[in-house]
Coordinates of C-alpha atoms in Angstrom, one line a residue:
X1 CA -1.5 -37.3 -110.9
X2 CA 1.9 -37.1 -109.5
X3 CA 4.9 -38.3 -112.0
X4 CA 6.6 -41.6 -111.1
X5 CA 10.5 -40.9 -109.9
X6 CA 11.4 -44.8 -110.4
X7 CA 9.7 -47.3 -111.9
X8 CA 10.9 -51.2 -111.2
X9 CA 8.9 -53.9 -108.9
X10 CA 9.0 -55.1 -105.6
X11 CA 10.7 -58.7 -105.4
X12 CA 10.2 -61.1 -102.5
X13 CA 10.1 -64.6 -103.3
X14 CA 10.2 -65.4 -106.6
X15 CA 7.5 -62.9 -106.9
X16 CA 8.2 -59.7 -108.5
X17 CA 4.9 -57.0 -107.8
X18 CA 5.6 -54.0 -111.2
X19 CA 5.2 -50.8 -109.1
X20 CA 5.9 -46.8 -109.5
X21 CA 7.6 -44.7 -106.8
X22 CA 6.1 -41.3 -106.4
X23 CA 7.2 -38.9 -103.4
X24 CA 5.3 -38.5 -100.9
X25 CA 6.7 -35.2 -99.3
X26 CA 7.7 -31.4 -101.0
X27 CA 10.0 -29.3 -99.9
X28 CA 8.2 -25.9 -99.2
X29 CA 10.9 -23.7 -97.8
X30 CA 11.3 -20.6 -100.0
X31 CA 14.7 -20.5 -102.2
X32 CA 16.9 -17.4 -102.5
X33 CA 19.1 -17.3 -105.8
X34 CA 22.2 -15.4 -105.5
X35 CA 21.8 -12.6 -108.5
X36 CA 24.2 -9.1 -109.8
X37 CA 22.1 -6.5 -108.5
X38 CA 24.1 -4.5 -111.5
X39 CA 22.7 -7.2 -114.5
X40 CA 20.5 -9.8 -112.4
X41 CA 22.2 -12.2 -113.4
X42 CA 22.7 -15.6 -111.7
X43 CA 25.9 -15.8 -109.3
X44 CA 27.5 -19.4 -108.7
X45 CA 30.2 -20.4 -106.1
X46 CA 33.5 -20.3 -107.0
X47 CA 36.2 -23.4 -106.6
X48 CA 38.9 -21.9 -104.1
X49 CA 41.7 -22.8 -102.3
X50 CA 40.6 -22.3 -98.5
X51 CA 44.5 -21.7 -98.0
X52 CA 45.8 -19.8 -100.5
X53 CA 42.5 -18.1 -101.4
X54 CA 42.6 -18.5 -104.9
X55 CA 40.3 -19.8 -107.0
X56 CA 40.9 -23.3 -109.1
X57 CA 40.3 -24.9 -112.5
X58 CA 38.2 -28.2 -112.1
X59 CA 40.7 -30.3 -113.1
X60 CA 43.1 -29.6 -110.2
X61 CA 40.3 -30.7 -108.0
X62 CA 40.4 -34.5 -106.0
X63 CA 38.3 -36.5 -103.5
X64 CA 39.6 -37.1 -100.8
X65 CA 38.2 -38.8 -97.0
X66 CA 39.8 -37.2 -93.8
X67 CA 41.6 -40.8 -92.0
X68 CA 43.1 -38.7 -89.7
X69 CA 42.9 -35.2 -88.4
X70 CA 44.4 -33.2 -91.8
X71 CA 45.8 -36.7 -93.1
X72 CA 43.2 -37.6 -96.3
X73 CA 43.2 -40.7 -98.4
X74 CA 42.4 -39.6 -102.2
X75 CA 39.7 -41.7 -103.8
X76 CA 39.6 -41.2 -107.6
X77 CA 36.6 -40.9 -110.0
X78 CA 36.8 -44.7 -111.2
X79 CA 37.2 -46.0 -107.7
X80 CA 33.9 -44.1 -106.6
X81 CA 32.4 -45.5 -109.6
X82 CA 32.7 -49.1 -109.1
X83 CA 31.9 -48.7 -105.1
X84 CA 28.7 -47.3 -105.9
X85 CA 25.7 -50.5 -106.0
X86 CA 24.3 -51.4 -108.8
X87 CA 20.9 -50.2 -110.0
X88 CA 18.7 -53.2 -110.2
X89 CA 15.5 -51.4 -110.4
X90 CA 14.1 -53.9 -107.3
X91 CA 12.8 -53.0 -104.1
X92 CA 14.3 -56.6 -102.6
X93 CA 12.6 -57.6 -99.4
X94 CA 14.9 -59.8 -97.4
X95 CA 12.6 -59.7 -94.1
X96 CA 9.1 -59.1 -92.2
X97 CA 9.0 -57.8 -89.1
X98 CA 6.3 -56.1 -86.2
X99 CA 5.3 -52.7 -87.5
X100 CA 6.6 -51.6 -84.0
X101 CA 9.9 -53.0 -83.7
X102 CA 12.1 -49.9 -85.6
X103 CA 12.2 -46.6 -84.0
X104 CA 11.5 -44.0 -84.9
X105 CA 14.6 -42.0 -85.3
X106 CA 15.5 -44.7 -88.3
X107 CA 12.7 -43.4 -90.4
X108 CA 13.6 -40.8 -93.5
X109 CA 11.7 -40.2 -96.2
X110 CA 8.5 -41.7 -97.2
X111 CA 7.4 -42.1 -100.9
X112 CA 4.1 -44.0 -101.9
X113 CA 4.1 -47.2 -104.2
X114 CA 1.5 -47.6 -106.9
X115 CA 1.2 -50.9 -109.1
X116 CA 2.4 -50.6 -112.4
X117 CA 1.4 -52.0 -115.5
X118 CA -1.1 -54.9 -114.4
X119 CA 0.6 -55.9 -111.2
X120 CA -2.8 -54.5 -108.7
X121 CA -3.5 -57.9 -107.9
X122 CA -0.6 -59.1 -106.1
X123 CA 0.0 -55.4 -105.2
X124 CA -3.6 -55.4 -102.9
X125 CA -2.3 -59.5 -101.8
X126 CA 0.8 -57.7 -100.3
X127 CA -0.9 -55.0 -98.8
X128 CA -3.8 -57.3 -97.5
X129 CA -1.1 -59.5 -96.1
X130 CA 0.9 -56.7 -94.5
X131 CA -2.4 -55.4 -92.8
X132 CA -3.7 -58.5 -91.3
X133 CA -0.7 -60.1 -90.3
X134 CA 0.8 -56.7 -88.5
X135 CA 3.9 -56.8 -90.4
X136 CA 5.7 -54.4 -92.4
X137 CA 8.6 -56.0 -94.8
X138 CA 12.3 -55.2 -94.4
X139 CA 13.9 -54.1 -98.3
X140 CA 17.1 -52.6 -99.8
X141 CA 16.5 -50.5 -102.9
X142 CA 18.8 -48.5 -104.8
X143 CA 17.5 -44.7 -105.6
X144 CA 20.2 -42.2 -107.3
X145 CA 23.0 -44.2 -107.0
X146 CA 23.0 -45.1 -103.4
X147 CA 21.6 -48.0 -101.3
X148 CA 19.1 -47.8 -99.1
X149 CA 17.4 -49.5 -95.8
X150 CA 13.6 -49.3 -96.7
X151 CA 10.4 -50.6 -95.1
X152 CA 7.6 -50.9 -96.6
X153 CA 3.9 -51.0 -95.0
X154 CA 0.5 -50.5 -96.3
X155 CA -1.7 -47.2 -95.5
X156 CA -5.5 -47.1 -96.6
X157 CA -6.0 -48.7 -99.5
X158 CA -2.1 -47.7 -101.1
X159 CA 1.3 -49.2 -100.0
X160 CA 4.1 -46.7 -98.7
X161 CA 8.0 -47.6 -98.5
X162 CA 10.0 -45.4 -95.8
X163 CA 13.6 -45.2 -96.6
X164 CA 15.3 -46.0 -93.1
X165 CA 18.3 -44.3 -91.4
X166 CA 21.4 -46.9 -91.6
X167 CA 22.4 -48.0 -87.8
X168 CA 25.3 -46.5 -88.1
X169 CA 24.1 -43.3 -88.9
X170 CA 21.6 -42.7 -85.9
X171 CA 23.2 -42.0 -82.4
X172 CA 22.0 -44.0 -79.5
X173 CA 20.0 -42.1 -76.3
X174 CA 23.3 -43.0 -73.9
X175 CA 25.0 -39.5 -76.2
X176 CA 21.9 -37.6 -74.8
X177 CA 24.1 -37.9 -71.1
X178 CA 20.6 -38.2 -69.2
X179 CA 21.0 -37.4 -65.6
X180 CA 19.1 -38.5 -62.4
X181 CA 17.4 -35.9 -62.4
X182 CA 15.5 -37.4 -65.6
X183 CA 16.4 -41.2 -65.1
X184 CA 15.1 -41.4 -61.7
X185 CA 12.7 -39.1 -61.3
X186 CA 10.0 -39.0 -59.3
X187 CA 7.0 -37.6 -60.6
X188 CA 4.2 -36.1 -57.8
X189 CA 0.9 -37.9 -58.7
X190 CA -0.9 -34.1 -58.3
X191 CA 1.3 -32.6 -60.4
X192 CA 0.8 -35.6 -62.9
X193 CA -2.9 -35.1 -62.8
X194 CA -2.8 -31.7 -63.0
X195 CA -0.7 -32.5 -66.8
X196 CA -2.9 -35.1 -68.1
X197 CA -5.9 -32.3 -67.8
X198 CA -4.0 -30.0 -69.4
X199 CA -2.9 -32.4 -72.3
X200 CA -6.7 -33.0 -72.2
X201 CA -8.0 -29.7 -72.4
X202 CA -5.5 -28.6 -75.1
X203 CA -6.3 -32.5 -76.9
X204 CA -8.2 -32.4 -80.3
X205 CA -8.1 -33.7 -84.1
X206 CA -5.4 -33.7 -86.5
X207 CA -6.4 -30.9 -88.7
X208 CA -2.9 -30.4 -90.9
X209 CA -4.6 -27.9 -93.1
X210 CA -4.6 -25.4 -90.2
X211 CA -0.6 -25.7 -89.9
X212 CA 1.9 -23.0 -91.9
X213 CA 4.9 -21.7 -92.3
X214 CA 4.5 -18.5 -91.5
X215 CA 8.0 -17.4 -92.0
X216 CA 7.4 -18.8 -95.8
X217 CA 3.7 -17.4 -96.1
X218 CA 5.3 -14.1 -95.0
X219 CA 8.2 -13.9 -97.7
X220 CA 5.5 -15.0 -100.2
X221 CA 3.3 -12.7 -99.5
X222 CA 6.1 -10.0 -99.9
X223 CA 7.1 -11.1 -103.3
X224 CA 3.1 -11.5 -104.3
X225 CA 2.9 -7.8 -102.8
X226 CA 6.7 -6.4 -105.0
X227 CA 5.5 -8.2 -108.0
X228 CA 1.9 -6.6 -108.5
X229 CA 4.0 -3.1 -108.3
X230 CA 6.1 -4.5 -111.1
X231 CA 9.1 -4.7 -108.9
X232 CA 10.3 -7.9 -111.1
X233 CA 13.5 -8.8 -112.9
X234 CA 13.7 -11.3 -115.2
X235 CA 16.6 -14.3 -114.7
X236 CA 17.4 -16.9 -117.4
X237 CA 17.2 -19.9 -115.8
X238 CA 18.4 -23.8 -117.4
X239 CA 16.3 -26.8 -118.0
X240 CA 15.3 -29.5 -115.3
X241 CA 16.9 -33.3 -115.3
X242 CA 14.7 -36.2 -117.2
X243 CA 13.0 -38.6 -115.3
X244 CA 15.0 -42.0 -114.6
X245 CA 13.0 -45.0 -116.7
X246 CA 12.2 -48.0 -115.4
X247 CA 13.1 -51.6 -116.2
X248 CA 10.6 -54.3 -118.0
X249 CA 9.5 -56.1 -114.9
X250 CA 7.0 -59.1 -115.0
X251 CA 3.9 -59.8 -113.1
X252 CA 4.6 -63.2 -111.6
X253 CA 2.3 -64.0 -108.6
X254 CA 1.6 -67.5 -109.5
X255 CA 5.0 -68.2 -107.9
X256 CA 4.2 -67.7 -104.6
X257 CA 3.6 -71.4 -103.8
X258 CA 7.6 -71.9 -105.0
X259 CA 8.6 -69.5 -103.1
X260 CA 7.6 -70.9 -99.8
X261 CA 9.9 -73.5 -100.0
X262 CA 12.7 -71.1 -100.7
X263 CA 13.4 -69.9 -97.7
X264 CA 14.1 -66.5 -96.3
X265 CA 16.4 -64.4 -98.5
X266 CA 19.6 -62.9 -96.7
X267 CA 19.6 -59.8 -94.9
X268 CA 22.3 -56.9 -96.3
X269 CA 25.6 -57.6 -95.2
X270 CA 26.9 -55.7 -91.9
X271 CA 30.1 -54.2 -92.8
X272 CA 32.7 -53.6 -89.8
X273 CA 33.0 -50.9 -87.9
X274 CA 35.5 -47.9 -89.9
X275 CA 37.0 -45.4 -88.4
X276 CA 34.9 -41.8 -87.7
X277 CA 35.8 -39.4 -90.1
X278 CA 34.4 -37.0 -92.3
X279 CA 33.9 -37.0 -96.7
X280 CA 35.2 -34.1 -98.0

């Protein structure tokens, strides 16, 4: 069983539904430490000055936001701090809306939910309610530090939240510069035909098990293959970070007959538009 990476509840309502976030993606791509072939030992990046070329001592080191082309405002430690939102351990849902109103390009990264600690009751009445009415339910949640836009919908018998894409962060089609060429086309019903049979022809099941990376199997493969030759050095390596622990949440579904009558909780705040620019 997969180790929970946050632990809180979903809140909507006055109801609060005890529930464990557990990824729902790896990352597979092969990683390629930096080593001295003359010790094998690791090799980190060093703090230099892209001017001068000399390396720095930590201390000497700022934050700073490009305003303007090489003009930077400097944003201290303290003032990053008490920007960052504050870790409430709640998936808050603020809204419900059709499963098919957000595009696509707003979707991240998915995790799965699973109740937590006696809450599978009004964990399957959200999931049940989801399902039949078509919905999925609009959230903010707060993972690492940073907000995010979430959705959350149910799949099968389980619940999954999708961390969305901010607005502001997903370019619109118009930056794609379509021309008439695509806009107005006109497509030739016998060529048209002749495409549908060959989506046909090449149509079949979802089988993900038959999909690799082969670029990954290949360099695994290598290493499998240098390894049983005893082509190995050995690499001390530190320890991993803890997991975060989550808050003491209550089960409280016999509240949902209050929170009818309270009314829709607010959406996040839109914040105006800021300048484009860059974090350094």
């Amino acid at each position: 069983m997969a180790r929970a990476i946050w632990k809180g509840a979903i809140s909507f309502g006055l109801v609060h539904i005890p529930v464990s976030l557990n990824t729902a993606v790896r990352t597979e791509r092969v990683d390629f430490d930096w080593l001295d072939k003359r010790s094998m030992e690791p090799v980190g990046y060093k703090r230099v000055n892209k001017v001068t070329g000399k390396e720095i001592d930590k201390e000497h080191i700022v934050k700073g936001v490009e305003y303007e082309k090489g003009r930077y405002v400097i944003i201290s430690e303290e003032e990053i701090r008490n920007a960052r939102p504050e870790a409430t351990q709640t998936i808050d849902i603020f809204s419900f809306v059709d499963a098919s109103d957000i595009p696509l390009q707003h979707f991240d990264t998915p995790y799965y939910l699973s109740p937590d600690r006696r809450g599978g009751k009004v964990y399957a009445l959200l999931r049940e309610t989801l399902e039949s009415t078509g919905k999925v339910a609009l959230a903010t949640v707060v993972l690492h530090t940073r907000q995010h836009l979430a959705l959350l919908r149910p799949l099968d018998e389980a619940l999954v939240m999708i961390t969305l894409r901010w607005p502001e962060e997903v370019r619109g089609l118009e930056t794609l510069e379509l021309d008439k060429s695509v806009t107005d086309a006109k497509v030739d019903k016998r060529e048209l035909d002749m495409a549908k049979r060959l989506v046909e022809d090449m149509s079949g099941p979802w089988t993900p098990e038959n999909y690799h990376d082969a670029f990954r199997q290949t360099i695994l493969d290598l290493v499998e293959e240098k390894a049983a030759k005893g082509k190995i050095s050995v690499v001390e390596k530190g320890e991993g970070a803890a997991v975060q622990k989550g808050a003491d949440i209550v089960d409280l579904t016999e509240l949902l007959k209050r929170s009818l009558g309270g009314g829709k909780k607010a959406a996040p705040e839109k914040k105006p538009a800021k300048r484009s620019r860059k974090a350094s």
